[in-house]
Amino acid sequence: MLTHRHGAYFISGVDTDSGKTYVTARMAAYLRHRGVSVITQKPVQTGCLTVADDLVEHRKVMGCGILPEDKEGRTCTYLFKKPCSPHLAARLEGVTIDPDRIDLDTRYLLGRYSVVLVEGAGGLMVPLNDDMLTIDYVASRRLPLVLVTTSKLGGINHALLSIEACKNRGIELPAIVFNRLPSDEQIMADDAYQQIKKFAMSLYPQVQMVDFRSSDSFWDVNL
């Protein structure tokens, strides 16, 4: 069964459209259905007008509907219209993303829930502002990272670079989710999984590899 420590976990992917939202939602649903007090946070959402689309998907999968913390704006600190990198979307609206403001919302949520799953925007190296990349935010806040990798062509390269970058920054990596969905090339997907697992375990011997095919994939993960 999926077990956990109380606290916040950052969910990031090897690139855009890696399946972060899909995975985050199902992790939250799995925990919630087993009695864990859990909420998801999307600190920065771009390409939206009024509501963070990713949070809507989270709540739909969790089966709980929009939560009070969503209405209070505590689960999405920054919402921007332009569907682009957070730093650029913010600049276009005359805003600078302040990591400390995100911290305040995370702490607020931790005051109400035992687990907060924080979904990043884009990949690990996406800039939050002119001075900080997403990966450096994760490292500076000492957040355990769940990395979502893919079975797509190029996924091995993206995954290995991301894992090495995490190791170089001293980031804790309790789990890697290999997202097979969708996968039309079984042979390629199987090989990618093995290559990523081999490399990851050479740097993080205790990392747990999740071969994600459905929400049941999380049954044996220990965060």
PDB file of C-alpha atoms in Angstrom:
ATOM      1  CA  MET A   1       0.000   0.000   0.000  1.00  0.00           C
ATOM      2  CA  LEU A   2       1.127   3.542  -0.705  1.00  0.00           C
ATOM      3  CA  THR A   3       2.552   4.977   2.500  1.00  0.00           C
ATOM      4  CA  HIS A   4       3.867   8.448   3.208  1.00  0.00           C
ATOM      5  CA  ARG A   5       5.429  10.896   5.588  1.00  0.00           C
ATOM      6  CA  HIS A   6       3.492  13.980   6.471  1.00  0.00           C
ATOM      7  CA  GLY A   7       4.562  16.956   4.400  1.00  0.00           C
ATOM      8  CA  ALA A   8       4.801  18.341   0.891  1.00  0.00           C
ATOM      9  CA  TYR A   9       6.028  16.487  -2.185  1.00  0.00           C
ATOM     10  CA  PHE A  10       6.880  18.143  -5.474  1.00  0.00           C
ATOM     11  CA  ILE A  11       5.673  16.469  -8.677  1.00  0.00           C
ATOM     12  CA  SER A  12       7.602  17.387 -11.805  1.00  0.00           C
ATOM     13  CA  GLY A  13       8.145  15.934 -15.236  1.00  0.00           C
ATOM     14  CA  VAL A  14      10.950  15.537 -17.711  1.00  0.00           C
ATOM     15  CA  ASP A  15       9.153  17.903 -20.086  1.00  0.00           C
ATOM     16  CA  THR A  16       5.796  19.473 -20.865  1.00  0.00           C
ATOM     17  CA  ASP A  17       3.012  16.929 -21.421  1.00  0.00           C
ATOM     18  CA  SER A  18       4.842  14.212 -19.527  1.00  0.00           C
ATOM     19  CA  GLY A  19       1.693  13.380 -17.594  1.00  0.00           C
ATOM     20  CA  LYS A  20       2.310  15.313 -14.359  1.00  0.00           C
ATOM     21  CA  THR A  21      -1.318  16.337 -13.961  1.00  0.00           C
ATOM     22  CA  TYR A  22      -2.565  12.848 -14.748  1.00  0.00           C
ATOM     23  CA  VAL A  23      -0.175  11.263 -12.259  1.00  0.00           C
ATOM     24  CA  THR A  24      -0.636  13.893  -9.524  1.00  0.00           C
ATOM     25  CA  ALA A  25      -4.411  13.528  -9.682  1.00  0.00           C
ATOM     26  CA  ARG A  26      -4.290   9.767  -9.379  1.00  0.00           C
ATOM     27  CA  MET A  27      -1.772   9.818  -6.562  1.00  0.00           C
ATOM     28  CA  ALA A  28      -4.032  12.195  -4.654  1.00  0.00           C
ATOM     29  CA  ALA A  29      -7.093  10.078  -5.386  1.00  0.00           C
ATOM     30  CA  TYR A  30      -5.324   6.926  -4.235  1.00  0.00           C
ATOM     31  CA  LEU A  31      -4.275   8.512  -0.935  1.00  0.00           C
ATOM     32  CA  ARG A  32      -7.665  10.156  -0.367  1.00  0.00           C
ATOM     33  CA  HIS A  33      -9.574   6.942  -0.949  1.00  0.00           C
ATOM     34  CA  ARG A  34      -7.436   5.318   1.732  1.00  0.00           C
ATOM     35  CA  GLY A  35      -8.241   7.910   4.336  1.00  0.00           C
ATOM     36  CA  VAL A  36      -5.195  10.154   3.981  1.00  0.00           C
ATOM     37  CA  SER A  37      -5.808  13.889   4.370  1.00  0.00           C
ATOM     38  CA  VAL A  38      -4.374  15.088   1.045  1.00  0.00           C
ATOM     39  CA  ILE A  39      -4.663  18.088  -1.245  1.00  0.00           C
ATOM     40  CA  THR A  40      -2.906  19.109  -4.453  1.00  0.00           C
ATOM     41  CA  GLN A  41      -1.352  22.488  -5.162  1.00  0.00           C
ATOM     42  CA  LYS A  42      -0.560  24.073  -8.533  1.00  0.00           C
ATOM     43  CA  PRO A  43       1.532  27.117  -7.533  1.00  0.00           C
ATOM     44  CA  VAL A  44       1.805  28.466 -11.070  1.00  0.00           C
ATOM     45  CA  GLN A  45      -0.696  27.828 -13.845  1.00  0.00           C
ATOM     46  CA  THR A  46      -0.424  29.398 -17.275  1.00  0.00           C
ATOM     47  CA  GLY A  47      -2.891  29.460 -20.134  1.00  0.00           C
ATOM     48  CA  CYS A  48      -5.966  29.941 -17.943  1.00  0.00           C
ATOM     49  CA  LEU A  49      -8.364  32.816 -17.327  1.00  0.00           C
ATOM     50  CA  THR A  50     -10.221  32.141 -14.092  1.00  0.00           C
ATOM     51  CA  VAL A  51      -9.524  28.646 -12.742  1.00  0.00           C
ATOM     52  CA  ALA A  52      -6.402  26.473 -12.849  1.00  0.00           C
ATOM     53  CA  ASP A  53      -7.289  23.727 -15.321  1.00  0.00           C
ATOM     54  CA  ASP A  54      -4.941  21.250 -13.665  1.00  0.00           C
ATOM     55  CA  LEU A  55      -6.650  21.692 -10.300  1.00  0.00           C
ATOM     56  CA  VAL A  56     -10.022  21.077 -11.933  1.00  0.00           C
ATOM     57  CA  GLU A  57      -8.643  17.794 -13.293  1.00  0.00           C
ATOM     58  CA  HIS A  58      -7.207  16.897  -9.879  1.00  0.00           C
ATOM     59  CA  ARG A  59     -10.534  17.433  -8.140  1.00  0.00           C
ATOM     60  CA  LYS A  60     -12.440  15.524 -10.801  1.00  0.00           C
ATOM     61  CA  VAL A  61     -10.213  12.474 -10.393  1.00  0.00           C
ATOM     62  CA  MET A  62     -10.185  12.814  -6.599  1.00  0.00           C
ATOM     63  CA  GLY A  63     -13.973  12.842  -6.681  1.00  0.00           C
ATOM     64  CA  CYS A  64     -14.289  15.799  -4.356  1.00  0.00           C
ATOM     65  CA  GLY A  65     -15.171  18.813  -6.486  1.00  0.00           C
ATOM     66  CA  ILE A  66     -13.656  22.266  -6.033  1.00  0.00           C
ATOM     67  CA  LEU A  67     -12.367  22.651  -2.469  1.00  0.00           C
ATOM     68  CA  PRO A  68     -12.615  25.694  -0.160  1.00  0.00           C
ATOM     69  CA  GLU A  69      -8.843  26.202  -0.475  1.00  0.00           C
ATOM     70  CA  ASP A  70      -9.264  26.430  -4.256  1.00  0.00           C
ATOM     71  CA  LYS A  71     -11.874  29.161  -3.873  1.00  0.00           C
ATOM     72  CA  GLU A  72      -9.585  30.980  -1.439  1.00  0.00           C
ATOM     73  CA  GLY A  73      -6.797  30.964  -4.023  1.00  0.00           C
ATOM     74  CA  ARG A  74      -4.443  29.063  -1.745  1.00  0.00           C
ATOM     75  CA  THR A  75      -3.895  26.129  -4.101  1.00  0.00           C
ATOM     76  CA  CYS A  76      -2.890  28.315  -7.067  1.00  0.00           C
ATOM     77  CA  THR A  77      -0.715  31.268  -6.070  1.00  0.00           C
ATOM     78  CA  TYR A  78      -0.195  32.540  -9.618  1.00  0.00           C
ATOM     79  CA  LEU A  79      -2.594  32.245 -12.569  1.00  0.00           C
ATOM     80  CA  PHE A  80      -1.622  33.692 -15.949  1.00  0.00           C
ATOM     81  CA  LYS A  81      -3.407  33.962 -19.303  1.00  0.00           C
ATOM     82  CA  LYS A  82      -0.549  33.240 -21.717  1.00  0.00           C
ATOM     83  CA  PRO A  83       0.216  29.512 -22.202  1.00  0.00           C
ATOM     84  CA  CYS A  84       3.987  29.770 -21.923  1.00  0.00           C
ATOM     85  CA  SER A  85       6.834  29.462 -19.427  1.00  0.00           C
ATOM     86  CA  PRO A  86       5.908  30.850 -15.979  1.00  0.00           C
ATOM     87  CA  HIS A  87       8.536  33.598 -15.994  1.00  0.00           C
ATOM     88  CA  LEU A  88       7.383  34.913 -19.386  1.00  0.00           C
ATOM     89  CA  ALA A  89       3.668  34.605 -18.614  1.00  0.00           C
ATOM     90  CA  ALA A  90       4.262  36.578 -15.423  1.00  0.00           C
ATOM     91  CA  ARG A  91       6.357  39.233 -17.172  1.00  0.00           C
ATOM     92  CA  LEU A  92       3.655  39.784 -19.783  1.00  0.00           C
ATOM     93  CA  GLU A  93       1.249  40.674 -16.974  1.00  0.00           C
ATOM     94  CA  GLY A  94       3.727  42.858 -15.116  1.00  0.00           C
ATOM     95  CA  VAL A  95       4.228  40.325 -12.332  1.00  0.00           C
ATOM     96  CA  THR A  96       7.294  38.668 -10.831  1.00  0.00           C
ATOM     97  CA  ILE A  97       6.779  35.243  -9.304  1.00  0.00           C
ATOM     98  CA  ASP A  98       7.818  35.358  -5.650  1.00  0.00           C
ATOM     99  CA  PRO A  99       8.782  31.900  -4.314  1.00  0.00           C
ATOM    100  CA  ASP A 100       8.110  33.065  -0.754  1.00  0.00           C
ATOM    101  CA  ARG A 101       4.449  33.634  -1.626  1.00  0.00           C
ATOM    102  CA  ILE A 102       4.244  30.057  -2.878  1.00  0.00           C
ATOM    103  CA  ASP A 103       5.814  28.897   0.393  1.00  0.00           C
ATOM    104  CA  LEU A 104       3.141  30.718   2.373  1.00  0.00           C
ATOM    105  CA  ASP A 105       0.377  28.887   0.523  1.00  0.00           C
ATOM    106  CA  THR A 106       2.101  25.520   0.917  1.00  0.00           C
ATOM    107  CA  ARG A 107       2.453  26.055   4.660  1.00  0.00           C
ATOM    108  CA  TYR A 108      -1.180  27.134   4.861  1.00  0.00           C
ATOM    109  CA  LEU A 109      -2.258  23.910   3.160  1.00  0.00           C
ATOM    110  CA  LEU A 110      -0.018  21.828   5.411  1.00  0.00           C
ATOM    111  CA  GLY A 111      -1.858  23.361   8.325  1.00  0.00           C
ATOM    112  CA  ARG A 112      -5.038  21.733   7.036  1.00  0.00           C
ATOM    113  CA  TYR A 113      -3.826  18.553   5.337  1.00  0.00           C
ATOM    114  CA  SER A 114      -1.189  15.969   6.196  1.00  0.00           C
ATOM    115  CA  VAL A 115       0.043  15.636   2.600  1.00  0.00           C
ATOM    116  CA  VAL A 116       0.343  18.315  -0.090  1.00  0.00           C
ATOM    117  CA  LEU A 117       1.219  17.237  -3.632  1.00  0.00           C
ATOM    118  CA  VAL A 118       2.734  20.263  -5.381  1.00  0.00           C
ATOM    119  CA  GLU A 119       2.569  20.017  -9.171  1.00  0.00           C
ATOM    120  CA  GLY A 120       5.107  22.104 -11.062  1.00  0.00           C
ATOM    121  CA  ALA A 121       4.628  23.859 -14.388  1.00  0.00           C
ATOM    122  CA  GLY A 122       6.499  22.329 -17.302  1.00  0.00           C
ATOM    123  CA  GLY A 123       9.776  20.500 -16.778  1.00  0.00           C
ATOM    124  CA  LEU A 124      12.361  20.735 -14.026  1.00  0.00           C
ATOM    125  CA  MET A 125      14.475  23.429 -15.660  1.00  0.00           C
ATOM    126  CA  VAL A 126      11.618  25.819 -16.399  1.00  0.00           C
ATOM    127  CA  PRO A 127      12.344  29.307 -14.972  1.00  0.00           C
ATOM    128  CA  LEU A 128      10.004  30.637 -12.289  1.00  0.00           C
ATOM    129  CA  ASN A 129      11.536  34.094 -12.567  1.00  0.00           C
ATOM    130  CA  ASP A 130      14.773  35.645 -13.832  1.00  0.00           C
ATOM    131  CA  ASP A 131      16.714  34.293 -10.850  1.00  0.00           C
ATOM    132  CA  MET A 132      15.289  30.855 -10.098  1.00  0.00           C
ATOM    133  CA  LEU A 133      14.628  27.656 -12.015  1.00  0.00           C
ATOM    134  CA  THR A 134      11.975  25.221 -10.842  1.00  0.00           C
ATOM    135  CA  ILE A 135      14.614  22.652  -9.915  1.00  0.00           C
ATOM    136  CA  ASP A 136      16.384  25.195  -7.721  1.00  0.00           C
ATOM    137  CA  TYR A 137      13.118  26.007  -5.973  1.00  0.00           C
ATOM    138  CA  VAL A 138      12.714  22.303  -5.181  1.00  0.00           C
ATOM    139  CA  ALA A 139      16.298  22.039  -3.947  1.00  0.00           C
ATOM    140  CA  SER A 140      16.203  25.196  -1.815  1.00  0.00           C
ATOM    141  CA  ARG A 141      12.953  24.116  -0.131  1.00  0.00           C
ATOM    142  CA  ARG A 142      14.264  20.569   0.361  1.00  0.00           C
ATOM    143  CA  LEU A 143      11.115  19.089  -1.141  1.00  0.00           C
ATOM    144  CA  PRO A 144      11.121  15.358  -1.931  1.00  0.00           C
ATOM    145  CA  LEU A 145      10.570  15.005  -5.679  1.00  0.00           C
ATOM    146  CA  VAL A 146       8.428  12.548  -7.605  1.00  0.00           C
ATOM    147  CA  LEU A 147       9.681  12.667 -11.194  1.00  0.00           C
ATOM    148  CA  VAL A 148       7.352  11.727 -14.053  1.00  0.00           C
ATOM    149  CA  THR A 149       9.146  10.253 -17.059  1.00  0.00           C
ATOM    150  CA  THR A 150       7.679   9.105 -20.352  1.00  0.00           C
ATOM    151  CA  SER A 151       7.793   6.286 -22.862  1.00  0.00           C
ATOM    152  CA  LYS A 152       7.919   8.760 -25.746  1.00  0.00           C
ATOM    153  CA  LEU A 153      10.823   8.887 -28.200  1.00  0.00           C
ATOM    154  CA  GLY A 154      13.488  10.994 -26.500  1.00  0.00           C
ATOM    155  CA  GLY A 155      12.183  10.116 -23.075  1.00  0.00           C
ATOM    156  CA  ILE A 156      15.341   8.273 -22.010  1.00  0.00           C
ATOM    157  CA  ASN A 157      17.536  11.305 -22.654  1.00  0.00           C
ATOM    158  CA  HIS A 158      15.151  13.658 -20.862  1.00  0.00           C
ATOM    159  CA  ALA A 159      14.846  11.329 -17.887  1.00  0.00           C
ATOM    160  CA  LEU A 160      18.566  10.711 -17.424  1.00  0.00           C
ATOM    161  CA  LEU A 161      19.417  14.401 -17.665  1.00  0.00           C
ATOM    162  CA  SER A 162      16.720  15.227 -15.114  1.00  0.00           C
ATOM    163  CA  ILE A 163      17.835  12.528 -12.682  1.00  0.00           C
ATOM    164  CA  GLU A 164      21.471  13.623 -12.895  1.00  0.00           C
ATOM    165  CA  ALA A 165      20.484  17.263 -12.357  1.00  0.00           C
ATOM    166  CA  CYS A 166      18.544  16.259  -9.235  1.00  0.00           C
ATOM    167  CA  LYS A 167      21.517  14.332  -7.876  1.00  0.00           C
ATOM    168  CA  ASN A 168      23.857  17.252  -8.511  1.00  0.00           C
ATOM    169  CA  ARG A 169      21.573  19.529  -6.492  1.00  0.00           C
ATOM    170  CA  GLY A 170      21.103  17.117  -3.613  1.00  0.00           C
ATOM    171  CA  ILE A 171      17.388  16.636  -4.240  1.00  0.00           C
ATOM    172  CA  GLU A 172      15.684  13.702  -2.541  1.00  0.00           C
ATOM    173  CA  LEU A 173      14.087  11.426  -5.142  1.00  0.00           C
ATOM    174  CA  PRO A 174      11.856   8.845  -3.458  1.00  0.00           C
ATOM    175  CA  ALA A 175      10.037   7.791  -6.628  1.00  0.00           C
ATOM    176  CA  ILE A 176      10.138   7.940 -10.413  1.00  0.00           C
ATOM    177  CA  VAL A 177       6.905   7.380 -12.302  1.00  0.00           C
ATOM    178  CA  PHE A 178       7.366   5.886 -15.762  1.00  0.00           C
ATOM    179  CA  ASN A 179       4.253   7.018 -17.600  1.00  0.00           C
ATOM    180  CA  ARG A 180       3.380   4.508 -20.321  1.00  0.00           C
ATOM    181  CA  LEU A 181       0.143   6.220 -21.271  1.00  0.00           C
ATOM    182  CA  PRO A 182      -0.283   6.276 -24.175  1.00  0.00           C
ATOM    183  CA  SER A 183       2.276   3.804 -25.484  1.00  0.00           C
ATOM    184  CA  ASP A 184       2.023   2.328 -28.976  1.00  0.00           C
ATOM    185  CA  GLU A 185       5.515   0.805 -28.946  1.00  0.00           C
ATOM    186  CA  GLN A 186       5.707  -1.871 -26.270  1.00  0.00           C
ATOM    187  CA  ILE A 187       9.306  -2.835 -27.085  1.00  0.00           C
ATOM    188  CA  MET A 188      10.494   0.775 -26.912  1.00  0.00           C
ATOM    189  CA  ALA A 189       8.556   1.412 -23.706  1.00  0.00           C
ATOM    190  CA  ASP A 190       9.951  -1.701 -22.007  1.00  0.00           C
ATOM    191  CA  ASP A 191      13.506  -0.778 -22.961  1.00  0.00           C
ATOM    192  CA  ALA A 192      13.081   2.858 -21.881  1.00  0.00           C
ATOM    193  CA  TYR A 193      11.788   1.731 -18.502  1.00  0.00           C
ATOM    194  CA  GLN A 194      14.798  -0.537 -17.954  1.00  0.00           C
ATOM    195  CA  GLN A 195      17.310   2.095 -19.088  1.00  0.00           C
ATOM    196  CA  ILE A 196      15.826   4.765 -16.827  1.00  0.00           C
ATOM    197  CA  LYS A 197      15.614   2.356 -13.892  1.00  0.00           C
ATOM    198  CA  LYS A 198      19.252   1.247 -14.289  1.00  0.00           C
ATOM    199  CA  PHE A 199      20.571   4.807 -14.435  1.00  0.00           C
ATOM    200  CA  ALA A 200      18.338   6.059 -11.636  1.00  0.00           C
ATOM    201  CA  MET A 201      19.356   3.284  -9.260  1.00  0.00           C
ATOM    202  CA  SER A 202      23.038   3.947  -9.935  1.00  0.00           C
ATOM    203  CA  LEU A 203      22.555   7.424  -8.440  1.00  0.00           C
ATOM    204  CA  TYR A 204      19.607   6.745  -6.128  1.00  0.00           C
ATOM    205  CA  PRO A 205      19.810   3.098  -4.968  1.00  0.00           C
ATOM    206  CA  GLN A 206      16.637   3.413  -2.883  1.00  0.00           C
ATOM    207  CA  VAL A 207      14.478   5.049  -5.568  1.00  0.00           C
ATOM    208  CA  GLN A 208      11.170   3.355  -6.272  1.00  0.00           C
ATOM    209  CA  MET A 209      10.234   2.903  -9.906  1.00  0.00           C
ATOM    210  CA  VAL A 210       6.527   3.049 -10.672  1.00  0.00           C
ATOM    211  CA  ASP A 211       5.566   1.473 -13.998  1.00  0.00           C
ATOM    212  CA  PHE A 212       2.441   3.563 -14.368  1.00  0.00           C
ATOM    213  CA  ARG A 213      -0.445   1.979 -16.230  1.00  0.00           C
ATOM    214  CA  SER A 214      -3.353   2.854 -13.937  1.00  0.00           C
ATOM    215  CA  SER A 215      -4.098   4.281 -10.485  1.00  0.00           C
ATOM    216  CA  ASP A 216      -3.359   0.840  -9.020  1.00  0.00           C
ATOM    217  CA  SER A 217       0.299   1.374  -9.951  1.00  0.00           C
ATOM    218  CA  PHE A 218       0.826   3.228  -6.668  1.00  0.00           C
ATOM    219  CA  TRP A 219      -0.115   0.387  -4.329  1.00  0.00           C
ATOM    220  CA  ASP A 220       3.466  -0.469  -3.340  1.00  0.00           C
ATOM    221  CA  VAL A 221       5.052   2.994  -3.250  1.00  0.00           C
ATOM    222  CA  ASN A 222       6.549   4.193   0.006  1.00  0.00           C
ATOM    223  CA  LEU A 223       7.140   7.946   0.030  1.00  0.00           C
TER     224      LEU A 223
END
